[in-house]
mmCIF file of C-alpha atoms in Angstrom:
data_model
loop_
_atom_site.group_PDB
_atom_site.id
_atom_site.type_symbol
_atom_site.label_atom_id
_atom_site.label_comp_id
_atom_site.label_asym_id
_atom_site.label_seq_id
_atom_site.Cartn_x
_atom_site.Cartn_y
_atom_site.Cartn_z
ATOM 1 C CA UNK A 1 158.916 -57.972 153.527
ATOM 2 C CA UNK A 2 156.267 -55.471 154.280
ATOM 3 C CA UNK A 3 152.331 -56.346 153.855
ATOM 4 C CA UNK A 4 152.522 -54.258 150.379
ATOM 5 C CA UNK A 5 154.950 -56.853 148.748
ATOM 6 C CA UNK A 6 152.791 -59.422 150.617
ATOM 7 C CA UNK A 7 149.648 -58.146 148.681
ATOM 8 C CA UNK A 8 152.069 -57.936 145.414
ATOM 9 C CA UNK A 9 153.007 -61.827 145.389
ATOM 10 C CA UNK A 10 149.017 -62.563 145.574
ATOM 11 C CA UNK A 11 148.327 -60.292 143.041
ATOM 12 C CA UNK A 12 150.826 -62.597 140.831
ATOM 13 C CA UNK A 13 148.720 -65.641 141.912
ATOM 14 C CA UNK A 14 145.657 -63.894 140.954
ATOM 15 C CA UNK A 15 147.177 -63.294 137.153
ATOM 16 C CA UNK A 16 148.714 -66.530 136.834
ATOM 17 C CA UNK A 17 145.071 -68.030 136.903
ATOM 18 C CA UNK A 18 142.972 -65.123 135.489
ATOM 19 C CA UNK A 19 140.222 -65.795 132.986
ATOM 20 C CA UNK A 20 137.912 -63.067 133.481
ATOM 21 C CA UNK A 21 139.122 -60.755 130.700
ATOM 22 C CA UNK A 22 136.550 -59.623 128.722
ATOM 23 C CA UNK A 23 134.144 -58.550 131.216
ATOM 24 C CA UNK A 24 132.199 -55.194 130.002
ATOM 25 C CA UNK A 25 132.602 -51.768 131.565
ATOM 26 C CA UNK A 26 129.398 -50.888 132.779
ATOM 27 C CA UNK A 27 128.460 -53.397 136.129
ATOM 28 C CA UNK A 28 126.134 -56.720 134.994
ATOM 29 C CA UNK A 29 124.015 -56.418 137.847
ATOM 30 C CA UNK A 30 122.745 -52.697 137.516
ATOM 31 C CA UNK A 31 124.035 -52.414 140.962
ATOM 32 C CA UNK A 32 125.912 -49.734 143.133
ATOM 33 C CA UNK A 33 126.275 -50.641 146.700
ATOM 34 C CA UNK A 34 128.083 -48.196 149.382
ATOM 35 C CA UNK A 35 128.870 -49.764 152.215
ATOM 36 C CA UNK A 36 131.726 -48.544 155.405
ATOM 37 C CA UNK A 37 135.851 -49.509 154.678
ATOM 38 C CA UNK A 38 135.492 -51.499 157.763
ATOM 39 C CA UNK A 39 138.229 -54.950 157.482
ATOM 40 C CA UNK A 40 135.349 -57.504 158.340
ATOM 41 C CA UNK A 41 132.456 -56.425 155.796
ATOM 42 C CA UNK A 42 133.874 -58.007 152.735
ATOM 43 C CA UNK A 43 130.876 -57.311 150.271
ATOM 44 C CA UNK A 44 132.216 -59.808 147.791
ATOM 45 C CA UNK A 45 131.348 -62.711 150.283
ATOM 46 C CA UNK A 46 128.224 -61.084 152.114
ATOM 47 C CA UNK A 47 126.094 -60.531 149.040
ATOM 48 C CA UNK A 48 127.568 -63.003 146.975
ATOM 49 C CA UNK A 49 129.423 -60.702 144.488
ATOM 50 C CA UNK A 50 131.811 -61.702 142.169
ATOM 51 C CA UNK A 51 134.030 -59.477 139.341
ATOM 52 C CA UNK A 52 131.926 -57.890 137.248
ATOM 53 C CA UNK A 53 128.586 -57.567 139.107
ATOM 54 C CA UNK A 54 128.343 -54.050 140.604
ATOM 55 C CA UNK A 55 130.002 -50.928 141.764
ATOM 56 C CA UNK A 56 131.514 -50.912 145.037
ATOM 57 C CA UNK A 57 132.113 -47.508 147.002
ATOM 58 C CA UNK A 58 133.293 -47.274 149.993
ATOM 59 C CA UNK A 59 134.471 -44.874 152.793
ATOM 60 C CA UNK A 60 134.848 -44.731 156.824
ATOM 61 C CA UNK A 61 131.635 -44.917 157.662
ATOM 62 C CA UNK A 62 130.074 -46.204 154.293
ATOM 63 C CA UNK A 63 128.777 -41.779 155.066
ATOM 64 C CA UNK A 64 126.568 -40.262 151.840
ATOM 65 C CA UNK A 65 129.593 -37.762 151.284
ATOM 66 C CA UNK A 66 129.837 -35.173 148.284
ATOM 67 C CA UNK A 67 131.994 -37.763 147.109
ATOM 68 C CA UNK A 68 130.002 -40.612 147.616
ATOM 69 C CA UNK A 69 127.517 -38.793 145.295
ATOM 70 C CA UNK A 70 130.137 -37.735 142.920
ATOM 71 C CA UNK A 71 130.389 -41.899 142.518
ATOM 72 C CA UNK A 72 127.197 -42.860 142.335
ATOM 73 C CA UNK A 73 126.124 -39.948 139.661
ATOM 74 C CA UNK A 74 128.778 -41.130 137.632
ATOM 75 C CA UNK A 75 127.712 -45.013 138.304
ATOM 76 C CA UNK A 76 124.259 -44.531 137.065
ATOM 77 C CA UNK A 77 124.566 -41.390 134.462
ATOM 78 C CA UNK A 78 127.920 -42.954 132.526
ATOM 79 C CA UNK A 79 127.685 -46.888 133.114
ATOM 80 C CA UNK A 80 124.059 -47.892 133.790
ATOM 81 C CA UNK A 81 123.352 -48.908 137.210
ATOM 82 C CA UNK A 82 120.012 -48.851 138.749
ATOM 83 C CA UNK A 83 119.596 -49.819 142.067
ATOM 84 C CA UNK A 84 121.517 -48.437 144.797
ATOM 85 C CA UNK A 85 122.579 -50.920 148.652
ATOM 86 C CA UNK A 86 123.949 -48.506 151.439
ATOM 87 C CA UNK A 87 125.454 -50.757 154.478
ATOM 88 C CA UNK A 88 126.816 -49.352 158.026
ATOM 89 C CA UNK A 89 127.645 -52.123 160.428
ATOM 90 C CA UNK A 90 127.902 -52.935 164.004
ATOM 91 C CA UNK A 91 130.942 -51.963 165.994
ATOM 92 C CA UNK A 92 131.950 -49.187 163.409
ATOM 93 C CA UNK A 93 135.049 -47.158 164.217
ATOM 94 C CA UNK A 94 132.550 -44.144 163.520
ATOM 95 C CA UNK A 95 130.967 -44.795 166.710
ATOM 96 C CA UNK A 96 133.612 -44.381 168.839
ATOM 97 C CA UNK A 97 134.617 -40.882 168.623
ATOM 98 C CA UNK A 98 133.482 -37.577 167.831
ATOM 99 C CA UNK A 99 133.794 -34.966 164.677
ATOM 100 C CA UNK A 100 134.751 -32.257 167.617
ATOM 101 C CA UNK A 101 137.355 -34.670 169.522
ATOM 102 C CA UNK A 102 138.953 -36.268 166.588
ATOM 103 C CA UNK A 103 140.052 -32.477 164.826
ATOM 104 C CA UNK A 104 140.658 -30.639 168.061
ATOM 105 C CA UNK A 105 143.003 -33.891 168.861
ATOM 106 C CA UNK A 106 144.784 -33.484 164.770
ATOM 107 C CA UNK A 107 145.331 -29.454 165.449
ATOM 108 C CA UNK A 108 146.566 -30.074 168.506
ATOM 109 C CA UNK A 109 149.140 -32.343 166.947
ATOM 110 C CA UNK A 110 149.437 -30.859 163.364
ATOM 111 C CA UNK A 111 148.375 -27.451 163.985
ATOM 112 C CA UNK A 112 145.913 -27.255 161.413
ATOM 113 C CA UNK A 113 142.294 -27.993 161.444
ATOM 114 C CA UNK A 114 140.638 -30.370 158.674
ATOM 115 C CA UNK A 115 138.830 -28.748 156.453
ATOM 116 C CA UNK A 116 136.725 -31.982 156.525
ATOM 117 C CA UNK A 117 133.618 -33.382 158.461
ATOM 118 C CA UNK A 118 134.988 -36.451 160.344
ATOM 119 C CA UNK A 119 131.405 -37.959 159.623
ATOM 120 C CA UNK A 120 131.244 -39.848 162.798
ATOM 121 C CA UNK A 121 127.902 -40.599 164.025
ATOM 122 C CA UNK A 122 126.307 -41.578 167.422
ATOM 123 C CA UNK A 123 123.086 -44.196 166.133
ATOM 124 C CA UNK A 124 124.018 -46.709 163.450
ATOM 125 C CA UNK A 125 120.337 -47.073 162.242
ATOM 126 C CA UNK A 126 119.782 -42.949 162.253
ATOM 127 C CA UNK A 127 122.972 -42.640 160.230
ATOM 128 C CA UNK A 128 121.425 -45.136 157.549
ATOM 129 C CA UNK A 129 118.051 -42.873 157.640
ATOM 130 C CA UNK A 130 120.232 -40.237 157.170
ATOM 131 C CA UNK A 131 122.355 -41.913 154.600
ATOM 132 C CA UNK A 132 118.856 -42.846 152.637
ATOM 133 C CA UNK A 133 117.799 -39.036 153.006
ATOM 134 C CA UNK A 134 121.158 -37.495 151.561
ATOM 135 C CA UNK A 135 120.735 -39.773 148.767
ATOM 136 C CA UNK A 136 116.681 -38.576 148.138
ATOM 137 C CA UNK A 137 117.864 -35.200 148.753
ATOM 138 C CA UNK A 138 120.886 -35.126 145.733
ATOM 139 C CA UNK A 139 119.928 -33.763 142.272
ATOM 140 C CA UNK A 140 122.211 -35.610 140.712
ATOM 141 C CA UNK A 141 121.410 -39.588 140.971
ATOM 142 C CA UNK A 142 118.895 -39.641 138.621
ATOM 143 C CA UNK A 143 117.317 -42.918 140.008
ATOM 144 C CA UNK A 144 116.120 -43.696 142.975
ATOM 145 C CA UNK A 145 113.476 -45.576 143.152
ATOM 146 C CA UNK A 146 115.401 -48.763 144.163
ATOM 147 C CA UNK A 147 117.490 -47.163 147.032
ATOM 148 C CA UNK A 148 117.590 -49.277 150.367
ATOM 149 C CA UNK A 149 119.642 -49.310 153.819
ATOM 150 C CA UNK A 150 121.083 -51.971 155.948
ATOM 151 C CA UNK A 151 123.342 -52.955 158.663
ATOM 152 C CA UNK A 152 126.002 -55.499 158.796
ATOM 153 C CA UNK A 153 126.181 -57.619 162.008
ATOM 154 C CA UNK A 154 129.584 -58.507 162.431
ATOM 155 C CA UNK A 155 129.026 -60.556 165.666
ATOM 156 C CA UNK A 156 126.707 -62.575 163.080
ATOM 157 C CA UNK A 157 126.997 -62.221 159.400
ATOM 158 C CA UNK A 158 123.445 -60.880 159.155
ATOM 159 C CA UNK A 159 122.228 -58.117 156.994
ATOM 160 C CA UNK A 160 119.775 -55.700 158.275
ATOM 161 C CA UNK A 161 117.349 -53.590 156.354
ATOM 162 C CA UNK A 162 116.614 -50.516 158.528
ATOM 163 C CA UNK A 163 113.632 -48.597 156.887
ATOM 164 C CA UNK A 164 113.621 -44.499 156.411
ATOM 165 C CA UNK B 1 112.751 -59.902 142.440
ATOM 166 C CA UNK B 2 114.684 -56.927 142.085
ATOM 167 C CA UNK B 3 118.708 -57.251 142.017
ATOM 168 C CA UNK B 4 119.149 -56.233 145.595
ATOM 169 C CA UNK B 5 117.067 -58.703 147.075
ATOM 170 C CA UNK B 6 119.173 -61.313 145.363
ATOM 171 C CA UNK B 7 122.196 -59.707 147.071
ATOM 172 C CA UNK B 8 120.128 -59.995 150.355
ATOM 173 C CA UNK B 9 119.093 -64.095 149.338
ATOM 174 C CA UNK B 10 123.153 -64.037 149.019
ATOM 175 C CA UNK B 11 123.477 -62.437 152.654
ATOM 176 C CA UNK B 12 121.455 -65.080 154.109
ATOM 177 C CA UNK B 13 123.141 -67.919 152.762
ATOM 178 C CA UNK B 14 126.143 -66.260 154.019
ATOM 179 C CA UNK B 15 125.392 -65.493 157.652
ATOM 180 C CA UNK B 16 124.382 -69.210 157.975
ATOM 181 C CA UNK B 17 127.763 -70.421 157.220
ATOM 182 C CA UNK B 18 129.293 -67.165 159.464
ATOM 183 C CA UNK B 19 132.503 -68.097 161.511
ATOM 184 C CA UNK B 20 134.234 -64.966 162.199
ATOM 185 C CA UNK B 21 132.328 -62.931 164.896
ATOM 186 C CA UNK B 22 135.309 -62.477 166.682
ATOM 187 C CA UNK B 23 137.551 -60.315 164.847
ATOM 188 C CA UNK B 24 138.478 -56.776 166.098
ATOM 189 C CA UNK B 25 137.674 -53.443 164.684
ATOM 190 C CA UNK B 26 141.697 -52.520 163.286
ATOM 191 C CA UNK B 27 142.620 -54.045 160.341
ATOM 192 C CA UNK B 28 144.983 -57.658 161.110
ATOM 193 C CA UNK B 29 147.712 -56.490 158.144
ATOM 194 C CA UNK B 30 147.561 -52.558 159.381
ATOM 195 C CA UNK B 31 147.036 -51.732 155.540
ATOM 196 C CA UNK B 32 144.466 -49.464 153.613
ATOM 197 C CA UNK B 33 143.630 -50.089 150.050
ATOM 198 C CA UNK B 34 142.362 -47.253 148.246
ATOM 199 C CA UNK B 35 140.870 -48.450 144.880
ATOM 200 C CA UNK B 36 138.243 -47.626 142.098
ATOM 201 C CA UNK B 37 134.350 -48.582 142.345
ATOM 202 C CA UNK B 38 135.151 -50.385 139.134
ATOM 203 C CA UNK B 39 133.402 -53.512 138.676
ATOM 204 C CA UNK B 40 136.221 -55.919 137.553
ATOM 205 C CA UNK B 41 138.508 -54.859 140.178
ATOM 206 C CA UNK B 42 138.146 -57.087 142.793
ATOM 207 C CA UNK B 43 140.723 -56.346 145.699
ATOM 208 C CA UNK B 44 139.773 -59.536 148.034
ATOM 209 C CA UNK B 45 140.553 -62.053 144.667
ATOM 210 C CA UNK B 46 143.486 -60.113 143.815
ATOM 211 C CA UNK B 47 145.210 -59.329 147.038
ATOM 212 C CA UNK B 48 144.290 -62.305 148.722
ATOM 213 C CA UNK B 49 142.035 -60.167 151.290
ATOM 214 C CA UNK B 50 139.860 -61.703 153.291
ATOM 215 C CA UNK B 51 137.529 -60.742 156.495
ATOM 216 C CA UNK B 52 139.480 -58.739 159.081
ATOM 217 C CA UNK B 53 142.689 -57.620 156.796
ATOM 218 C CA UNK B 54 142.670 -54.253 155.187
ATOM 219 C CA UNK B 55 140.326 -51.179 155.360
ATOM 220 C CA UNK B 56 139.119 -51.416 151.596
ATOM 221 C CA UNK B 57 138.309 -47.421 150.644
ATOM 222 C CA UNK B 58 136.904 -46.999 146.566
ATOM 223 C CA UNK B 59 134.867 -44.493 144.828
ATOM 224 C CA UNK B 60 134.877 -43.543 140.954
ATOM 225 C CA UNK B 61 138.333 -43.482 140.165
ATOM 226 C CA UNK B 62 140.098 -44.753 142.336
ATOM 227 C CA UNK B 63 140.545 -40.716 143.239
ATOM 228 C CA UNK B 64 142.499 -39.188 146.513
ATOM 229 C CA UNK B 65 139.241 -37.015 147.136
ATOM 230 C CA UNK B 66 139.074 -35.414 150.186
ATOM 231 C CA UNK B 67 136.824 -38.100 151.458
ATOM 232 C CA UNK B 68 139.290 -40.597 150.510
ATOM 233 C CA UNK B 69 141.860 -38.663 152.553
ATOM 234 C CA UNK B 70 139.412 -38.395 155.860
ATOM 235 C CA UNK B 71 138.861 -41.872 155.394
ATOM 236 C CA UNK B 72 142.810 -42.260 155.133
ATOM 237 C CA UNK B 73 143.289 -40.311 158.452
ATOM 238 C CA UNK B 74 140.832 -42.507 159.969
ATOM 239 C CA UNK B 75 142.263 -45.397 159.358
ATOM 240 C CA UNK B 76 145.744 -44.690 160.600
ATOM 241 C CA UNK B 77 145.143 -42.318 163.733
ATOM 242 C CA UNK B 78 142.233 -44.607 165.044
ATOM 243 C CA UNK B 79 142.809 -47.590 163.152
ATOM 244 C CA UNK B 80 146.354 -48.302 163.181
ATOM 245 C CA UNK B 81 146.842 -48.719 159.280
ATOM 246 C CA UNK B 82 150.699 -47.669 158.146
ATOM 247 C CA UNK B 83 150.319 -48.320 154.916
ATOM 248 C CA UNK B 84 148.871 -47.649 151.748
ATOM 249 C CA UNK B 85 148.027 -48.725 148.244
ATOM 250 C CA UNK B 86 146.382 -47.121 145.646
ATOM 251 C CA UNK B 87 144.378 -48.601 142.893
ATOM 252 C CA UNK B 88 143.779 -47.450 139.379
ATOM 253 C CA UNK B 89 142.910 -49.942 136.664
ATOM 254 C CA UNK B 90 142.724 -50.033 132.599
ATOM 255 C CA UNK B 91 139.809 -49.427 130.764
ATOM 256 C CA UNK B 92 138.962 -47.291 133.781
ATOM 257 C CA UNK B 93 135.235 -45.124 132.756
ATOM 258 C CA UNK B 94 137.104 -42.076 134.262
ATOM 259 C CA UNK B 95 139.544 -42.213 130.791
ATOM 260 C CA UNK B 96 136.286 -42.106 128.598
ATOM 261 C CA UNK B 97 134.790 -38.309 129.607
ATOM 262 C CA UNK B 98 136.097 -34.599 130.790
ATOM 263 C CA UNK B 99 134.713 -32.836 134.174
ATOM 264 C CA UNK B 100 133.701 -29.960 131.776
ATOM 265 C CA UNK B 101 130.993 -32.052 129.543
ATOM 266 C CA UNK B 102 129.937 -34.555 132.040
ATOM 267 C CA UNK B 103 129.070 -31.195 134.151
ATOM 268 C CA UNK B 104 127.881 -29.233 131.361
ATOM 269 C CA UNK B 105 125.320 -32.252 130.450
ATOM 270 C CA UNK B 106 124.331 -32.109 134.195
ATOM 271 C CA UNK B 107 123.564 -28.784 134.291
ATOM 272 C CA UNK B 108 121.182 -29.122 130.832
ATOM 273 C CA UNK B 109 119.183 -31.443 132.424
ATOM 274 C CA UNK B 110 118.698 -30.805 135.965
ATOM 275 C CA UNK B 111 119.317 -27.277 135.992
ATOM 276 C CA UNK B 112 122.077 -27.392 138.447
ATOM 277 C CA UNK B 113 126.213 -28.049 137.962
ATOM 278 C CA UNK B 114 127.470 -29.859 140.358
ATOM 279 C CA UNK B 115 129.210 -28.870 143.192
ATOM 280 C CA UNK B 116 132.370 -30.955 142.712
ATOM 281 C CA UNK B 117 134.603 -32.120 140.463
ATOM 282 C CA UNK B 118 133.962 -35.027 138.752
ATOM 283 C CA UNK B 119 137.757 -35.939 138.664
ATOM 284 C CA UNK B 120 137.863 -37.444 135.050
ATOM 285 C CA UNK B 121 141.635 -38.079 134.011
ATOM 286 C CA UNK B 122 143.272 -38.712 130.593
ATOM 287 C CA UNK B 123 146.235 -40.632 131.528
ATOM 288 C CA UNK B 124 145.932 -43.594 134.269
ATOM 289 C CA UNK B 125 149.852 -43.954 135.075
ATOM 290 C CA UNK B 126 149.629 -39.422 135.540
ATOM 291 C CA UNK B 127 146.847 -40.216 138.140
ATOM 292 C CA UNK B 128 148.600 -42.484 139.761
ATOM 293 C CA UNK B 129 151.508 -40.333 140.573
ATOM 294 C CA UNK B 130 148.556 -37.389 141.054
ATOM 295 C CA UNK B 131 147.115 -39.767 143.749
ATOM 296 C CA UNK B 132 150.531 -40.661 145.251
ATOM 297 C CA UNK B 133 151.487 -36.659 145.358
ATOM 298 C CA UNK B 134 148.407 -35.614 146.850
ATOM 299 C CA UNK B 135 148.679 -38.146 149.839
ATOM 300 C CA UNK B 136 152.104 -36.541 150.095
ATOM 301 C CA UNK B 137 150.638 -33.285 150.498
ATOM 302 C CA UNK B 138 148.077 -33.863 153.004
ATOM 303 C CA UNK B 139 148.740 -32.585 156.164
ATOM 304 C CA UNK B 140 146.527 -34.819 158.267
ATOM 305 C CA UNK B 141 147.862 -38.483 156.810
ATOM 306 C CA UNK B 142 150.821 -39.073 159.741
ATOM 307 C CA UNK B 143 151.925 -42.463 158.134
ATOM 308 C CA UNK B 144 153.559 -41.619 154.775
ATOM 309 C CA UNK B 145 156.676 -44.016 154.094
ATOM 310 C CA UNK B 146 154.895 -47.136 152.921
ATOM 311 C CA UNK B 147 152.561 -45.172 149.991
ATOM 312 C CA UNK B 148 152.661 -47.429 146.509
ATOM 313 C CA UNK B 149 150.781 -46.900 143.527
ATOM 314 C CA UNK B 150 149.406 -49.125 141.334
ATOM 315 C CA UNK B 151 147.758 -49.715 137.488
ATOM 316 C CA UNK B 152 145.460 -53.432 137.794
ATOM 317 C CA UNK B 153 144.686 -54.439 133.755
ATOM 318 C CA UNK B 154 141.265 -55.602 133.957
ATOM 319 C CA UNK B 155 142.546 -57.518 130.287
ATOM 320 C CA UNK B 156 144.989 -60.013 132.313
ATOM 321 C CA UNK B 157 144.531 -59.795 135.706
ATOM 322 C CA UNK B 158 147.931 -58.381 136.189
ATOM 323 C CA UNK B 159 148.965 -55.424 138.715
ATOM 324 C CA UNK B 160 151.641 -52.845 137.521
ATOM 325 C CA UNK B 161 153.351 -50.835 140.501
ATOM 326 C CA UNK B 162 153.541 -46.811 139.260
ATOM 327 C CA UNK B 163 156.491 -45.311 140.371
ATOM 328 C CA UNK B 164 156.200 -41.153 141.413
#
């Protein structure tokens, strides 16, 4: 049985005692939060979330990419959200290589180059700055007044706000 | 109070209660769930996901972007995922506009079109099998034999595997 069919029999559980369904499109809490793929930050638990309450986009890295901005454009312009929670974390696979390494190493194999930025980054709390800039810097979130940055402790549980 | 620092009241109550500081950085069931930012779709209810299991990868959609796909080569080259499953739901706000308008309304009011495509789609079970082709296609994603795609209905809580 492989881990998919694994995730398949929970999703039957799930069904069998659903009663959430006629929750609205657009998010009840106003709320996009973009926060790393990373297996321990489960954002449901950490802030509390359940379905129906906000956006959720995530990436390696929880990095401002052109398609992290695609998201949150559409978040705010087509279904209403307001506020926007970026979250990096401790012990992020993102520190632990570099953009240079990590494609020299897949052309090596491959023999083709990504036509990608790997995003990794050396400084958790510059990459949120950074994260917090890209997002000031995009003409296309119209709001962002109520934009803030954090990092996730995983040795602790904690949340972190780390100021631009 | 603004809705974000309820999330960070949430985070609080949360780290006080915090017993898993000990789990490492690869994901326990070697599995990466690419779904949409949707706010219904809750992967850690439905799957039965909790802290440490899967990299959990979403943006508007539910889209194989390419920053889904460096986030996908992340996660198996320096991660150890090996498989995959994708994510689409009904009722999905990427069924309810077209790149061309939502770009075109853009560029009336800021002056600007965007830079990328918005990746709108009419038919949720088509993107599905897009998503599922285009991981096929990439040259940089080495772990390709355990790719499934699925349709969750936000009306009952069900998931509905897409074949390609």
């Amino acid at each position: 049985m492989s881990v998919t069919d694994r995730l398949i029999a929970a999703a039957e559980q799930y069904a069998a005692g659903f009663d959430k369904g006629h929750l609205p499109l657009p998010p009840a809490a106003g709320v996009a939060i973009l926060a790393c793929m990373d297996a321990r930050l489960n954002p449901y638990g950490l802030l509390g979330l359940s379905e129906g309450d906000a956006h959720i986009i995530r990436n390696a890295g929880g990095v401002v990419t052109a398609d992290a901005r695609r998201s949150l454009a559409i978040s705010q312009r087509l279904l209403g959200t307001r506020e926007i929670v970026l979250i990096h974390h401790t012990d992020c696979g993102m520190l632990t290589f570099t953009d240079d390494g990590f494609k020299r190493d897949i052309e090596a194999e491959v023999g083709i180059r990504p036509d990608w930025a790997a995003e990794a980054f050396p400084d958790l709390d510059e990459d949120v700055v950074q994260s917090l800039n890209r997002i000031k810097a995009d003409p296309f979130i119209p709001h962002k007044d109520a934009v803030r940055g954090f990092v996730y402790e995983v040795e602790t549980g904690r949340l972190r706000e780390v100021k631009a």
